[in-house]
Amino acid sequence: MHPDTLKHKASLWFGEFGSSVHITDVYWEGDISQAELMAVADQISPDWQTIDLELDPQHPCHGQTYRLTKPWPPRADEEEALRALEMEDALEGHYVWVHCCQTVMDPEGDLLDEAGRAYRQDFSTVMFCSEFTSFDDIAQQCDENFGKGEWDEYELYLDDTLPPPVASFG
């Protein structure tokens, strides 16, 4: 039998092995890489945690058990994402001032990146005010105000936490 005519099956599961819930089965012909299979599974259900592979009965390795487990983000990334969601909930609906900056590699800079290289941050002289909805929305507004790729980071200030102005014009 030609390898491209072999029909394989993958079962998508949600939950811990042994107590998981079956989501659906996926069928395909021919070879597929693990990355391609995981991409298909993500399209069907982003909730999958395990994929059990069953090869075509005509395949020489039929009967062996193959299992893919969804790679989860490191614990620190999960905790950071949770903190970001909590912060978004706390800021939602509040007006914030947004101050963007660019990261400039500078041997005389007083900050160090993860590789130990010195850098400094150049903050824009312009800030803008917006009602907070999400961090992604603020990033999009930074692109609109300063240009895509023209800023690297931003800081948010609530109206009542802005430092007092050093001068006024009027």
Short mmCIF file of C-alpha atoms in Angstrom, two decimals:
data_model
loop_
_atom_site.label_atom_id
_atom_site.label_comp_id
_atom_site.label_asym_id
_atom_site.label_seq_id
_atom_site.Cartn_x
_atom_site.Cartn_y
_atom_site.Cartn_z
CA MET A 1 0.00 0.00 0.00
CA HIS A 2 1.34 3.46 -0.93
CA PRO A 3 2.14 5.68 2.13
CA ASP A 4 -0.05 8.51 0.78
CA THR A 5 -3.12 6.26 0.80
CA LEU A 6 -2.73 5.16 4.43
CA LYS A 7 -5.53 6.59 6.59
CA HIS A 8 -4.50 7.58 10.10
CA LYS A 9 -6.55 8.79 13.06
CA ALA A 10 -5.81 11.19 15.90
CA SER A 11 -8.07 11.52 18.94
CA LEU A 12 -8.08 14.88 20.70
CA TRP A 13 -8.54 14.82 24.48
CA PHE A 14 -9.08 17.46 27.16
CA GLY A 15 -7.91 16.87 30.72
CA GLU A 16 -5.38 14.72 32.53
CA PHE A 17 -4.52 11.33 31.05
CA GLY A 18 -6.82 8.67 32.46
CA SER A 19 -9.58 11.12 33.35
CA SER A 20 -9.75 13.12 30.15
CA VAL A 21 -12.74 13.92 27.97
CA HIS A 22 -12.79 13.01 24.28
CA ILE A 23 -13.15 16.08 22.03
CA THR A 24 -13.15 14.60 18.53
CA ASP A 25 -11.26 12.43 16.05
CA VAL A 26 -9.26 13.72 13.11
CA TYR A 27 -8.48 11.62 10.04
CA TRP A 28 -5.85 12.21 7.34
CA GLU A 29 -4.02 10.41 4.58
CA GLY A 30 -0.25 10.23 4.28
CA ASP A 31 2.48 11.64 6.48
CA ILE A 32 2.03 14.56 8.84
CA SER A 33 4.58 16.08 11.21
CA GLN A 34 3.88 16.51 14.91
CA ALA A 35 3.90 20.30 14.49
CA GLU A 36 1.39 20.09 11.63
CA LEU A 37 -0.87 17.78 13.64
CA MET A 38 -0.75 20.12 16.66
CA ALA A 39 -1.61 23.08 14.39
CA VAL A 40 -4.64 21.18 13.06
CA ALA A 41 -5.67 20.29 16.63
CA ASP A 42 -5.38 23.98 17.66
CA GLN A 43 -7.71 24.93 14.80
CA ILE A 44 -10.28 22.34 15.86
CA SER A 45 -10.14 23.02 19.59
CA PRO A 46 -7.59 25.16 21.41
CA ASP A 47 -8.57 23.28 24.59
CA TRP A 48 -6.95 19.97 23.59
CA GLN A 49 -4.27 18.65 25.93
CA THR A 50 -3.45 15.24 24.51
CA ILE A 51 -3.53 13.65 21.07
CA ASP A 52 -3.56 9.86 20.75
CA LEU A 53 -2.37 8.65 17.35
CA GLU A 54 -3.68 5.50 15.70
CA LEU A 55 -1.93 4.49 12.49
CA ASP A 56 -3.64 2.82 9.54
CA PRO A 57 -3.88 -0.98 9.98
CA GLN A 58 -1.68 -1.39 6.88
CA HIS A 59 1.11 0.72 8.43
CA PRO A 60 4.11 -1.32 9.65
CA CYS A 61 3.96 0.42 13.09
CA HIS A 62 0.20 -0.11 13.56
CA GLY A 63 -0.67 -1.15 17.10
CA GLN A 64 1.98 0.96 18.81
CA THR A 65 0.75 3.77 21.03
CA TYR A 66 1.73 7.31 20.11
CA ARG A 67 0.72 10.22 22.31
CA LEU A 68 1.39 13.94 21.90
CA THR A 69 0.98 16.23 24.86
CA LYS A 70 0.36 19.93 24.37
CA PRO A 71 3.39 21.93 25.43
CA TRP A 72 2.34 24.36 28.15
CA PRO A 73 4.05 27.67 28.79
CA PRO A 74 6.53 27.69 31.65
CA ARG A 75 4.97 28.34 35.06
CA ALA A 76 6.52 31.82 35.23
CA ASP A 77 4.88 32.73 31.90
CA GLU A 78 1.52 31.47 33.16
CA GLU A 79 1.82 33.53 36.33
CA GLU A 80 2.82 36.63 34.35
CA ALA A 81 -0.14 36.19 31.99
CA LEU A 82 -2.47 35.82 34.98
CA ARG A 83 -1.07 39.01 36.56
CA ALA A 84 -1.56 40.83 33.24
CA LEU A 85 -5.21 39.72 33.08
CA GLU A 86 -5.78 40.82 36.68
CA MET A 87 -4.17 44.19 35.92
CA GLU A 88 -6.32 44.62 32.80
CA ASP A 89 -9.43 43.96 34.90
CA ALA A 90 -8.31 46.52 37.49
CA LEU A 91 -7.56 49.21 34.86
CA GLU A 92 -10.58 48.61 32.61
CA GLY A 93 -12.65 51.77 32.20
CA HIS A 94 -10.09 54.05 33.86
CA TYR A 95 -8.44 56.84 31.94
CA VAL A 96 -4.68 56.42 31.69
CA TRP A 97 -1.83 58.51 30.40
CA VAL A 98 0.46 56.56 28.08
CA HIS A 99 4.17 57.34 27.85
CA CYS A 100 6.12 55.46 25.17
CA CYS A 101 9.85 54.92 24.95
CA GLN A 102 12.45 53.39 22.68
CA THR A 103 15.20 51.07 23.85
CA VAL A 104 18.59 52.27 22.62
CA MET A 105 21.65 50.05 22.97
CA ASP A 106 24.26 52.27 24.63
CA PRO A 107 27.48 51.12 26.36
CA GLU A 108 27.04 54.10 28.69
CA GLY A 109 23.42 53.16 29.50
CA ASP A 110 22.50 52.47 33.10
CA LEU A 111 20.21 49.49 32.36
CA LEU A 112 21.23 45.93 31.43
CA ASP A 113 19.31 43.49 29.22
CA GLU A 114 19.16 39.72 29.78
CA ALA A 115 22.43 39.26 27.86
CA GLY A 116 24.20 41.82 30.08
CA ARG A 117 24.36 44.54 27.39
CA ALA A 118 23.94 48.16 28.49
CA TYR A 119 21.02 50.17 27.15
CA ARG A 120 19.01 53.28 27.88
CA GLN A 121 15.40 54.23 27.32
CA ASP A 122 14.44 57.34 25.37
CA PHE A 123 10.97 58.44 26.42
CA SER A 124 8.85 60.41 23.99
CA THR A 125 8.17 64.00 24.97
CA VAL A 126 4.51 63.41 24.03
CA MET A 127 2.02 61.47 26.12
CA PHE A 128 -1.58 60.69 25.27
CA CYS A 129 -4.62 59.93 27.36
CA SER A 130 -7.02 57.07 26.67
CA GLU A 131 -9.72 55.03 28.34
CA PHE A 132 -8.11 51.68 29.15
CA THR A 133 -9.62 48.57 27.56
CA SER A 134 -6.60 46.26 27.14
CA PHE A 135 -2.81 46.29 26.87
CA ASP A 136 -3.11 45.30 23.20
CA ASP A 137 -5.42 48.26 22.54
CA ILE A 138 -2.89 50.63 24.13
CA ALA A 139 -0.12 49.12 21.95
CA GLN A 140 -2.25 49.70 18.85
CA GLN A 141 -2.80 53.32 19.89
CA CYS A 142 0.97 53.72 20.39
CA ASP A 143 1.44 52.50 16.80
CA GLU A 144 -1.15 55.01 15.60
CA ASN A 145 0.38 57.91 17.56
CA PHE A 146 4.10 57.22 17.14
CA GLY A 147 4.33 54.81 14.20
CA LYS A 148 4.72 51.04 14.06
CA GLY A 149 8.22 50.07 15.17
CA GLU A 150 8.93 53.56 16.55
CA TRP A 151 8.48 52.56 20.19
CA ASP A 152 9.49 49.51 22.27
CA GLU A 153 7.72 49.92 25.60
CA TYR A 154 5.15 52.08 27.28
CA GLU A 155 4.28 53.09 30.82
CA LEU A 156 0.79 53.80 32.08
CA TYR A 157 -0.17 56.39 34.67
CA LEU A 158 -3.56 56.92 36.23
CA ASP A 159 -4.67 60.54 36.23
CA ASP A 160 -4.13 60.81 39.98
CA THR A 161 -0.66 59.25 39.93
CA LEU A 162 0.94 61.58 37.39
CA PRO A 163 3.81 63.54 38.82
CA PRO A 164 3.14 67.25 39.24
CA PRO A 165 4.08 69.26 36.15
CA VAL A 166 7.41 71.08 36.30
CA ALA A 167 6.07 73.97 34.23
CA SER A 168 2.86 75.13 32.64
CA PHE A 169 2.08 77.21 29.61
CA GLY A 170 -1.10 79.13 29.20
#
